[in-house]
Amino acid sequence: MSAAPPVSITAIRNARLASGALVDIAIDGETVVAVVPAGSPLPDTGGESLDLDGYVVTAAGAEPHAHLDKSQSWDAIQPPFGDLERAIESWHAFAMTLDEDDTLDRARSTALRMLASGITAVRTHVDLLRGADALTGVRALVRLREELAGLMDIELVALGGPTVPDAVFDAALDAGIDLVGGAPHLADDPIADLERLVALAQRRDVGIDLHTDESLAGADTLAAYARAVTGWHRPRTAGHCVRLSMMPTEDLVALAADVRDADIGIIALPITNLYLQGWDADHAVPRGIAPIGRLKAAGVRVAAGADNVRDPFNPVGRCDHLETASLLVAAGHLAPHEAVDAVTTGARDVMGLPLAGPVPGARADLVAVRADSLGEAVAFASADRVVLHRGRLVSRTTVSTRIAAPAPPADAPAPAIPTLVPTGK
């Protein structure tokens, strides 16, 4: 990837919206100020303009649940394929020798891949480690956030298990971590660990983002979570929630009402949970994805993310919100526009970020994907993209493809050199 300074953009021409409308967009600083039919007069804001003929423009992607400290560690760890327990064991063994600079390098590489795909906001969990130095990953990701501050928004969540003392959480928060996190469903006493984490976040007056009910038939912590934070004023979210996919409708309806009243945002993580869940079944293998379509219909705030990228918890991943959207369509039964909402405006909502997108008054965090329609953008996910963060051009990827022409008929003279036909516009 080659680097270039961010460029302020004040006008976009000939962009296609998700609705199919062809529009021009005016931007003033960080804000979209006008969206008008293409060719109509725009407010004069001066500065650089972009012609995005042939592109579909949406709100930029947002990744509400990442693990940048773990990302791209698969090759170094060479973990066994398997379920959540085996992934955790592999990671803990590797993390005992975690290096801060290596962690930063892997995290940076993943974050920049996300940026190139159109993701301009990331919330990443960072492990509070076992061993002598619990904050190795914390320091690396605080450095990353500072390094990329002008290009993308990064939120950090302290991820600690039941054996991590409150003092270590406090040290992480003092070092620059934004939210308290954990996975209480994995504790010997899930409710006690949940209550401890909520109390810690409330004492420090920060938001909380928990891994919740991350198994198809394990501990129920989401209902207790909802009771514990109802009426609280700080952001609260729950990731995974795969147990909900196995619940009878009447039970899910009751739980969804509690979650809605507690204003907990639910984050589905399809690619990682498709990998991690169902290993113990030899037929009719269940695929655990939080049922965000049904939850949204019940009034719950929902989003989706990719979670892990090429680490013991997921050996694949493209750092692309449109990959997550495609999985939501194929495996989560959402319509393409619903899937894109979950990885753009919905993700920003559960992260507590301002509304973004091609809407007057919204923040000018935008991604343009070469496509003729939103459905085509999700289906083909062209890498040909233009990315704006707070009104500034921060990434542009241009794809060029040349394909050999079909073979001529048998009775036609063959050309000496195959003709190459460009496929891009």
Tab-separated table of C-alpha atoms in Angstrom:
chain	number	residue	atom	x	y	z
A	1	MET	CA	0.000	0.000	0.000
A	2	SER	CA	1.335	3.429	-0.856
A	3	ALA	CA	0.657	6.325	1.494
A	4	ALA	CA	-0.668	9.759	0.548
A	5	PRO	CA	-1.785	12.714	2.671
A	6	PRO	CA	-5.526	12.935	3.347
A	7	VAL	CA	-7.289	15.345	0.983
A	8	SER	CA	-10.337	17.394	2.029
A	9	ILE	CA	-13.297	16.787	-0.291
A	10	THR	CA	-16.112	19.297	-0.605
A	11	ALA	CA	-18.185	17.887	-3.488
A	12	ILE	CA	-19.029	14.464	-4.890
A	13	ARG	CA	-20.577	14.208	-8.341
A	14	ASN	CA	-22.617	11.491	-10.053
A	15	ALA	CA	-22.756	9.079	-7.121
A	16	ARG	CA	-25.465	6.432	-6.892
A	17	LEU	CA	-27.229	5.975	-3.555
A	18	ALA	CA	-28.460	2.678	-2.137
A	19	SER	CA	-31.928	3.709	-3.327
A	20	GLY	CA	-30.657	3.892	-6.918
A	21	ALA	CA	-30.885	7.679	-7.125
A	22	LEU	CA	-28.037	9.468	-8.918
A	23	VAL	CA	-26.921	12.452	-6.824
A	24	ASP	CA	-24.358	15.130	-6.151
A	25	ILE	CA	-23.201	15.669	-2.561
A	26	ALA	CA	-21.823	18.793	-0.878
A	27	ILE	CA	-19.524	18.495	2.146
A	28	ASP	CA	-18.453	21.259	4.511
A	29	GLY	CA	-15.632	20.163	6.764
A	30	GLU	CA	-16.737	16.910	8.442
A	31	THR	CA	-20.408	17.238	7.527
A	32	VAL	CA	-22.602	16.430	4.541
A	33	VAL	CA	-24.571	19.616	3.895
A	34	ALA	CA	-26.582	18.784	0.762
A	35	VAL	CA	-27.608	15.808	-1.368
A	36	VAL	CA	-29.282	16.822	-4.643
A	37	PRO	CA	-30.142	15.166	-7.962
A	38	ALA	CA	-27.053	14.858	-10.135
A	39	GLY	CA	-26.447	18.003	-12.151
A	40	SER	CA	-28.367	20.278	-9.759
A	41	PRO	CA	-26.661	23.284	-8.160
A	42	LEU	CA	-24.697	22.544	-5.000
A	43	PRO	CA	-23.796	24.941	-2.186
A	44	ASP	CA	-20.380	26.423	-2.913
A	45	THR	CA	-18.051	24.975	-0.295
A	46	GLY	CA	-14.878	25.296	-2.391
A	47	GLY	CA	-12.087	22.723	-2.425
A	48	GLU	CA	-11.616	19.381	-4.139
A	49	SER	CA	-14.382	17.368	-5.801
A	50	LEU	CA	-14.710	13.704	-6.781
A	51	ASP	CA	-16.545	12.315	-9.794
A	52	LEU	CA	-17.902	8.939	-8.668
A	53	ASP	CA	-19.739	7.907	-11.795
A	54	GLY	CA	-20.128	4.130	-11.665
A	55	TYR	CA	-19.941	3.914	-7.864
A	56	VAL	CA	-22.522	3.260	-5.142
A	57	VAL	CA	-22.049	5.462	-2.067
A	58	THR	CA	-23.103	4.503	1.464
A	59	ALA	CA	-22.105	5.356	4.986
A	60	ALA	CA	-18.597	4.092	5.660
A	61	GLY	CA	-18.248	0.689	7.236
A	62	ALA	CA	-17.805	0.373	10.987
A	63	GLU	CA	-16.343	-2.657	12.752
A	64	PRO	CA	-18.023	-2.860	16.188
A	65	HIS	CA	-16.186	-5.946	17.462
A	66	ALA	CA	-12.578	-6.667	16.481
A	67	HIS	CA	-9.530	-8.226	18.134
A	68	LEU	CA	-6.677	-6.352	16.507
A	69	ASP	CA	-4.187	-7.593	19.094
A	70	LYS	CA	-4.828	-11.181	17.968
A	71	SER	CA	-5.195	-10.525	14.242
A	72	GLN	CA	-2.956	-12.249	11.692
A	73	SER	CA	-1.386	-14.515	14.321
A	74	TRP	CA	-2.594	-17.788	12.760
A	75	ASP	CA	0.635	-18.478	10.870
A	76	ALA	CA	2.804	-17.859	13.932
A	77	ILE	CA	0.631	-19.969	16.240
A	78	GLN	CA	-0.372	-22.763	13.831
A	79	PRO	CA	-3.324	-23.616	16.081
A	80	PRO	CA	-5.454	-26.729	15.691
A	81	PHE	CA	-8.789	-26.303	13.971
A	82	GLY	CA	-11.585	-26.454	16.492
A	83	ASP	CA	-14.067	-24.810	18.784
A	84	LEU	CA	-13.872	-21.860	21.165
A	85	GLU	CA	-12.120	-23.788	23.942
A	86	ARG	CA	-9.285	-24.943	21.680
A	87	ALA	CA	-8.907	-21.448	20.235
A	88	ILE	CA	-8.612	-19.929	23.711
A	89	GLU	CA	-5.985	-22.479	24.752
A	90	SER	CA	-3.919	-21.792	21.623
A	91	TRP	CA	-4.070	-18.049	22.093
A	92	HIS	CA	-3.165	-18.118	25.795
A	93	ALA	CA	-0.080	-20.214	25.094
A	94	PHE	CA	1.091	-17.780	22.399
A	95	ALA	CA	0.209	-14.688	24.445
A	96	MET	CA	2.669	-15.619	27.193
A	97	THR	CA	5.438	-14.410	24.875
A	98	LEU	CA	3.538	-11.584	23.170
A	99	ASP	CA	5.746	-8.787	21.822
A	100	GLU	CA	4.456	-5.206	21.834
A	101	ASP	CA	5.995	-4.140	18.517
A	102	ASP	CA	4.873	-7.310	16.751
A	103	THR	CA	1.373	-6.797	18.112
A	104	LEU	CA	1.390	-3.227	16.829
A	105	ASP	CA	2.605	-4.318	13.385
A	106	ARG	CA	-0.087	-6.987	13.008
A	107	ALA	CA	-2.792	-4.664	14.309
A	108	ARG	CA	-1.713	-1.857	11.988
A	109	SER	CA	-1.726	-4.147	8.964
A	110	THR	CA	-5.246	-5.312	9.761
A	111	ALA	CA	-6.533	-1.804	10.494
A	112	LEU	CA	-5.197	-0.458	7.193
A	113	ARG	CA	-6.804	-3.326	5.297
A	114	MET	CA	-10.064	-2.364	6.995
A	115	LEU	CA	-9.581	1.264	6.014
A	116	ALA	CA	-8.969	0.368	2.373
A	117	SER	CA	-12.234	-1.605	2.337
A	118	GLY	CA	-14.140	1.406	3.665
A	119	ILE	CA	-14.168	0.874	7.439
A	120	THR	CA	-13.447	4.178	9.191
A	121	ALA	CA	-14.409	3.227	12.772
A	122	VAL	CA	-13.241	0.197	14.743
A	123	ARG	CA	-13.975	-0.977	18.259
A	124	THR	CA	-11.365	-3.530	19.219
A	125	HIS	CA	-11.043	-5.673	22.314
A	126	VAL	CA	-7.549	-6.092	23.722
A	127	ASP	CA	-6.604	-8.889	26.102
A	128	LEU	CA	-5.407	-8.206	29.615
A	129	LEU	CA	-2.720	-10.855	29.569
A	130	ARG	CA	-1.602	-13.537	31.959
A	131	GLY	CA	1.995	-13.413	33.085
A	132	ALA	CA	4.268	-10.629	34.239
A	133	ASP	CA	3.074	-7.897	31.849
A	134	ALA	CA	-0.693	-7.758	31.492
A	135	LEU	CA	-0.668	-4.566	29.397
A	136	THR	CA	1.538	-5.507	26.432
A	137	GLY	CA	-1.409	-5.512	24.045
A	138	VAL	CA	-2.933	-2.433	25.666
A	139	ARG	CA	0.185	-0.370	25.011
A	140	ALA	CA	0.383	-1.597	21.412
A	141	LEU	CA	-3.208	-0.649	20.613
A	142	VAL	CA	-3.035	2.716	22.374
A	143	ARG	CA	-0.055	3.433	20.110
A	144	LEU	CA	-2.066	2.291	17.083
A	145	ARG	CA	-4.992	4.558	17.972
A	146	GLU	CA	-2.651	7.538	18.249
A	147	GLU	CA	-0.884	6.654	14.994
A	148	LEU	CA	-4.105	6.371	12.962
A	149	ALA	CA	-6.045	9.156	14.679
A	150	GLY	CA	-6.349	11.224	11.496
A	151	LEU	CA	-7.492	8.290	9.376
A	152	MET	CA	-9.966	6.290	11.435
A	153	ASP	CA	-11.711	6.269	14.822
A	154	ILE	CA	-10.579	3.480	17.161
A	155	GLU	CA	-12.241	2.509	20.442
A	156	LEU	CA	-10.482	0.140	22.853
A	157	VAL	CA	-12.104	-2.406	25.174
A	158	ALA	CA	-10.223	-4.130	28.020
A	159	LEU	CA	-10.939	-7.863	27.716
A	160	GLY	CA	-10.270	-9.631	30.991
A	161	GLY	CA	-11.289	-12.983	32.427
A	162	PRO	CA	-12.488	-13.731	35.960
A	163	THR	CA	-8.914	-14.156	37.247
A	164	VAL	CA	-7.860	-10.654	36.131
A	165	PRO	CA	-7.884	-8.383	39.213
A	166	ASP	CA	-9.798	-5.111	39.206
A	167	ALA	CA	-6.456	-3.344	39.639
A	168	VAL	CA	-5.347	-4.550	36.184
A	169	PHE	CA	-8.562	-3.246	34.622
A	170	ASP	CA	-7.938	0.073	36.372
A	171	ALA	CA	-4.377	0.174	35.025
A	172	ALA	CA	-5.651	-0.480	31.501
A	173	LEU	CA	-8.245	2.277	31.789
A	174	ASP	CA	-5.596	4.626	33.146
A	175	ALA	CA	-3.407	3.733	30.139
A	176	GLY	CA	-6.086	4.849	27.678
A	177	ILE	CA	-8.598	2.010	27.321
A	178	ASP	CA	-12.152	3.281	26.686
A	179	LEU	CA	-14.508	0.519	27.838
A	180	VAL	CA	-14.672	-2.474	30.171
A	181	GLY	CA	-15.046	-5.894	28.552
A	182	GLY	CA	-15.064	-9.542	29.440
A	183	ALA	CA	-16.665	-12.913	28.751
A	184	PRO	CA	-18.606	-13.803	31.901
A	185	HIS	CA	-20.324	-16.810	30.322
A	186	LEU	CA	-16.924	-18.565	30.441
A	187	ALA	CA	-16.447	-18.033	34.191
A	188	ASP	CA	-17.112	-20.701	36.803
A	189	ASP	CA	-19.688	-18.309	38.253
A	190	PRO	CA	-20.953	-16.347	35.217
A	191	ILE	CA	-23.341	-14.061	37.090
A	192	ALA	CA	-20.751	-13.105	39.711
A	193	ASP	CA	-18.244	-12.192	36.988
A	194	LEU	CA	-20.903	-10.248	35.090
A	195	GLU	CA	-21.835	-8.267	38.184
A	196	ARG	CA	-18.161	-7.553	38.904
A	197	LEU	CA	-17.571	-6.182	35.385
A	198	VAL	CA	-20.693	-4.024	35.476
A	199	ALA	CA	-19.722	-2.654	38.884
A	200	LEU	CA	-16.227	-1.901	37.637
A	201	ALA	CA	-17.550	0.008	34.596
A	202	GLN	CA	-19.999	1.923	36.761
A	203	ARG	CA	-17.297	2.803	39.277
A	204	ARG	CA	-15.082	4.125	36.489
A	205	ASP	CA	-18.065	5.694	34.673
A	206	VAL	CA	-17.195	4.145	31.305
A	207	GLY	CA	-19.097	2.020	28.796
A	208	ILE	CA	-19.163	-1.770	28.822
A	209	ASP	CA	-18.956	-4.255	25.932
A	210	LEU	CA	-19.244	-7.924	26.879
A	211	HIS	CA	-18.824	-11.203	25.039
A	212	THR	CA	-22.179	-12.719	25.928
A	213	ASP	CA	-23.763	-16.187	25.626
A	214	GLU	CA	-21.087	-17.341	23.175
A	215	SER	CA	-22.253	-20.937	22.896
A	216	LEU	CA	-25.327	-22.690	21.576
A	217	ALA	CA	-26.379	-24.165	24.930
A	218	GLY	CA	-24.216	-22.536	27.589
A	219	ALA	CA	-24.719	-20.076	30.403
A	220	ASP	CA	-27.450	-17.433	30.176
A	221	THR	CA	-25.841	-14.098	31.029
A	222	LEU	CA	-27.666	-11.697	28.700
A	223	ALA	CA	-30.825	-11.525	30.811
A	224	ALA	CA	-28.790	-10.741	33.941
A	225	TYR	CA	-26.779	-8.198	31.959
A	226	ALA	CA	-29.993	-6.439	30.937
A	227	ARG	CA	-31.208	-6.286	34.542
A	228	ALA	CA	-27.853	-4.933	35.730
A	229	VAL	CA	-27.611	-2.011	33.280
A	230	THR	CA	-31.227	-0.919	32.847
A	231	GLY	CA	-31.369	2.820	33.441
A	232	TRP	CA	-27.620	3.313	33.199
A	233	HIS	CA	-26.339	6.214	31.089
A	234	ARG	CA	-23.172	4.743	29.505
A	235	PRO	CA	-22.960	2.694	26.248
A	236	ARG	CA	-23.486	-1.033	26.698
A	237	THR	CA	-23.237	-3.722	24.077
A	238	ALA	CA	-23.246	-7.507	23.866
A	239	GLY	CA	-21.302	-9.422	21.232
A	240	HIS	CA	-21.876	-12.944	19.882
A	241	CYS	CA	-25.165	-13.876	21.628
A	242	VAL	CA	-25.271	-17.112	19.611
A	243	ARG	CA	-27.401	-18.888	22.229
A	244	LEU	CA	-30.286	-16.679	21.102
A	245	SER	CA	-30.331	-18.459	17.735
A	246	MET	CA	-31.440	-21.653	19.506
A	247	MET	CA	-34.174	-20.118	21.674
A	248	PRO	CA	-37.882	-20.816	21.117
A	249	THR	CA	-39.750	-17.797	19.774
A	250	GLU	CA	-41.646	-17.050	22.989
A	251	ASP	CA	-38.435	-17.064	25.042
A	252	LEU	CA	-36.633	-14.847	22.544
A	253	VAL	CA	-39.509	-12.358	22.519
A	254	ALA	CA	-39.331	-11.983	26.299
A	255	LEU	CA	-35.525	-11.637	26.316
A	256	ALA	CA	-35.607	-9.144	23.436
A	257	ALA	CA	-37.979	-6.950	25.428
A	258	ASP	CA	-35.566	-6.917	28.365
A	259	VAL	CA	-32.612	-6.130	26.093
A	260	ARG	CA	-34.551	-3.336	24.394
A	261	ASP	CA	-35.551	-1.810	27.730
A	262	ALA	CA	-31.920	-1.979	28.902
A	263	ASP	CA	-30.813	-0.366	25.608
A	264	ILE	CA	-28.103	-2.978	25.017
A	265	GLY	CA	-26.831	-3.062	21.454
A	266	ILE	CA	-26.476	-6.616	20.094
A	267	ILE	CA	-23.583	-7.400	17.747
A	268	ALA	CA	-23.748	-10.481	15.525
A	269	LEU	CA	-20.412	-11.891	14.367
A	270	PRO	CA	-21.228	-14.305	11.553
A	271	ILE	CA	-17.860	-15.354	10.154
A	272	THR	CA	-16.242	-16.209	13.499
A	273	ASN	CA	-19.309	-17.901	14.928
A	274	LEU	CA	-19.854	-19.928	11.759
A	275	TYR	CA	-16.301	-21.179	12.292
A	276	LEU	CA	-16.411	-21.743	16.061
A	277	GLN	CA	-19.881	-23.186	16.612
A	278	GLY	CA	-21.184	-26.686	15.920
A	279	TRP	CA	-17.942	-28.684	16.120
A	280	ASP	CA	-19.498	-31.222	18.499
A	281	ALA	CA	-22.353	-32.108	16.115
A	282	ASP	CA	-21.923	-34.854	13.520
A	283	HIS	CA	-25.146	-34.097	11.618
A	284	ALA	CA	-27.692	-31.258	11.326
A	285	VAL	CA	-24.841	-28.959	12.383
A	286	PRO	CA	-26.254	-25.749	13.930
A	287	ARG	CA	-24.712	-22.468	12.821
A	288	GLY	CA	-24.780	-19.907	15.612
A	289	ILE	CA	-25.487	-16.376	14.440
A	290	ALA	CA	-27.341	-13.964	16.701
A	291	PRO	CA	-30.836	-13.483	15.179
A	292	ILE	CA	-30.462	-9.752	14.619
A	293	GLY	CA	-33.329	-9.601	12.116
A	294	ARG	CA	-35.811	-10.753	14.761
A	295	LEU	CA	-34.147	-8.623	17.435
A	296	LYS	CA	-34.341	-5.493	15.293
A	297	ALA	CA	-38.014	-6.166	14.613
A	298	ALA	CA	-38.471	-6.238	18.407
A	299	GLY	CA	-36.909	-2.780	18.744
A	300	VAL	CA	-33.403	-3.834	19.782
A	301	ARG	CA	-30.439	-1.861	18.412
A	302	VAL	CA	-28.380	-4.272	16.312
A	303	ALA	CA	-25.128	-4.390	14.378
A	304	ALA	CA	-22.721	-6.914	12.903
A	305	GLY	CA	-18.974	-7.274	12.648
A	306	ALA	CA	-16.234	-9.663	11.606
A	307	ASP	CA	-14.648	-10.279	15.030
A	308	ASN	CA	-11.386	-12.188	14.440
A	309	VAL	CA	-9.128	-12.100	11.386
A	310	ARG	CA	-6.693	-14.965	10.736
A	311	ASP	CA	-6.102	-15.957	14.343
A	312	PRO	CA	-6.972	-19.082	16.377
A	313	PHE	CA	-10.627	-17.995	16.523
A	314	ASN	CA	-11.028	-17.608	12.743
A	315	PRO	CA	-8.464	-18.701	10.149
A	316	VAL	CA	-9.878	-16.496	7.387
A	317	GLY	CA	-11.351	-13.000	6.981
A	318	ARG	CA	-10.923	-10.136	4.503
A	319	CYS	CA	-11.165	-7.061	6.748
A	320	ASP	CA	-14.199	-6.031	4.696
A	321	HIS	CA	-17.589	-5.012	6.036
A	322	LEU	CA	-19.158	-6.209	2.775
A	323	GLU	CA	-17.944	-9.728	3.543
A	324	THR	CA	-19.891	-9.535	6.804
A	325	ALA	CA	-22.904	-8.126	4.948
A	326	SER	CA	-22.786	-10.960	2.417
A	327	LEU	CA	-22.743	-13.548	5.217
A	328	LEU	CA	-25.724	-11.842	6.858
A	329	VAL	CA	-27.626	-12.263	3.606
A	330	ALA	CA	-26.623	-15.891	3.002
A	331	ALA	CA	-26.533	-17.205	6.580
A	332	GLY	CA	-28.580	-14.640	8.490
A	333	HIS	CA	-31.469	-14.251	6.044
A	334	LEU	CA	-31.283	-10.456	5.886
A	335	ALA	CA	-32.007	-8.445	2.750
A	336	PRO	CA	-28.909	-6.739	1.280
A	337	HIS	CA	-29.965	-3.275	2.446
A	338	GLU	CA	-30.590	-4.594	5.975
A	339	ALA	CA	-27.194	-6.295	5.987
A	340	VAL	CA	-25.422	-3.113	4.862
A	341	ASP	CA	-27.247	-1.104	7.529
A	342	ALA	CA	-25.965	-3.551	10.184
A	343	VAL	CA	-22.316	-2.967	9.205
A	344	THR	CA	-22.581	0.801	8.641
A	345	THR	CA	-25.181	2.928	10.432
A	346	GLY	CA	-26.199	0.175	12.842
A	347	ALA	CA	-22.602	-0.484	13.838
A	348	ARG	CA	-21.938	3.210	14.374
A	349	ASP	CA	-25.092	3.449	16.486
A	350	VAL	CA	-24.103	0.681	18.914
A	351	MET	CA	-20.602	2.204	19.102
A	352	GLY	CA	-22.080	5.551	20.148
A	353	LEU	CA	-20.764	7.377	17.083
A	354	PRO	CA	-22.548	10.166	15.208
A	355	LEU	CA	-24.748	9.282	12.243
A	356	ALA	CA	-22.733	9.097	9.021
A	357	GLY	CA	-23.630	8.697	5.383
A	358	PRO	CA	-24.895	10.558	2.310
A	359	VAL	CA	-27.537	12.397	4.336
A	360	PRO	CA	-27.655	16.164	5.028
A	361	GLY	CA	-26.374	16.826	8.539
A	362	ALA	CA	-24.578	13.489	8.817
A	363	ARG	CA	-20.846	13.040	9.270
A	364	ALA	CA	-19.020	12.671	5.964
A	365	ASP	CA	-17.705	9.161	6.606
A	366	LEU	CA	-18.468	7.552	3.259
A	367	VAL	CA	-17.415	4.614	1.117
A	368	ALA	CA	-17.939	4.372	-2.623
A	369	VAL	CA	-17.846	0.916	-4.219
A	370	ARG	CA	-17.731	0.396	-7.969
A	371	ALA	CA	-21.107	-1.195	-8.702
A	372	ASP	CA	-24.375	-0.453	-10.445
A	373	SER	CA	-26.527	-1.168	-7.385
A	374	LEU	CA	-26.305	-1.882	-3.677
A	375	GLY	CA	-27.073	-5.562	-4.302
A	376	GLU	CA	-24.201	-5.769	-6.785
A	377	ALA	CA	-21.886	-4.067	-4.304
A	378	VAL	CA	-22.678	-6.697	-1.654
A	379	ALA	CA	-22.541	-9.613	-4.094
A	380	PHE	CA	-19.313	-8.765	-5.935
A	381	ALA	CA	-17.642	-6.532	-3.308
A	382	SER	CA	-15.358	-4.861	-5.821
A	383	ALA	CA	-12.081	-3.738	-4.269
A	384	ASP	CA	-12.403	-0.589	-6.417
A	385	ARG	CA	-13.305	1.821	-3.593
A	386	VAL	CA	-13.055	5.414	-2.426
A	387	VAL	CA	-13.077	6.094	1.325
A	388	LEU	CA	-13.773	9.368	3.156
A	389	HIS	CA	-13.257	9.891	6.879
A	390	ARG	CA	-14.677	13.114	8.301
A	391	GLY	CA	-14.780	14.684	4.855
A	392	ARG	CA	-11.242	13.726	3.894
A	393	LEU	CA	-10.171	11.234	1.254
A	394	VAL	CA	-8.136	8.671	3.202
A	395	SER	CA	-7.990	5.721	0.812
A	396	ARG	CA	-8.579	4.975	-2.856
A	397	THR	CA	-8.151	1.568	-4.457
A	398	THR	CA	-8.269	1.294	-8.242
A	399	VAL	CA	-8.599	-2.149	-9.787
A	400	SER	CA	-7.529	-2.942	-13.337
A	401	THR	CA	-8.355	-6.311	-14.888
A	402	ARG	CA	-7.480	-7.610	-18.353
A	403	ILE	CA	-8.910	-10.892	-19.597
A	404	ALA	CA	-7.906	-12.766	-22.735
A	405	ALA	CA	-10.509	-12.583	-25.520
A	406	PRO	CA	-12.488	-15.755	-26.334
A	407	ALA	CA	-10.899	-18.050	-28.891
A	408	PRO	CA	-11.901	-17.187	-32.492
A	409	PRO	CA	-14.025	-19.606	-34.557
A	410	ALA	CA	-12.142	-22.578	-35.985
A	411	ASP	CA	-12.251	-21.171	-39.530
A	412	ALA	CA	-10.923	-17.743	-38.525
A	413	PRO	CA	-7.203	-16.948	-38.598
A	414	ALA	CA	-5.823	-16.962	-35.062
A	415	PRO	CA	-4.104	-13.728	-33.940
A	416	ALA	CA	-0.412	-13.976	-33.299
A	417	ILE	CA	-0.842	-12.504	-29.813
A	418	PRO	CA	-4.024	-12.951	-27.687
A	419	THR	CA	-6.105	-9.797	-27.454
A	420	LEU	CA	-6.526	-8.512	-23.875
A	421	VAL	CA	-9.872	-6.917	-23.087
A	422	PRO	CA	-10.104	-4.415	-20.190
A	423	THR	CA	-13.050	-5.069	-17.908
A	424	GLY	CA	-12.947	-1.929	-15.791
A	425	LYS	CA	-14.537	1.384	-16.673
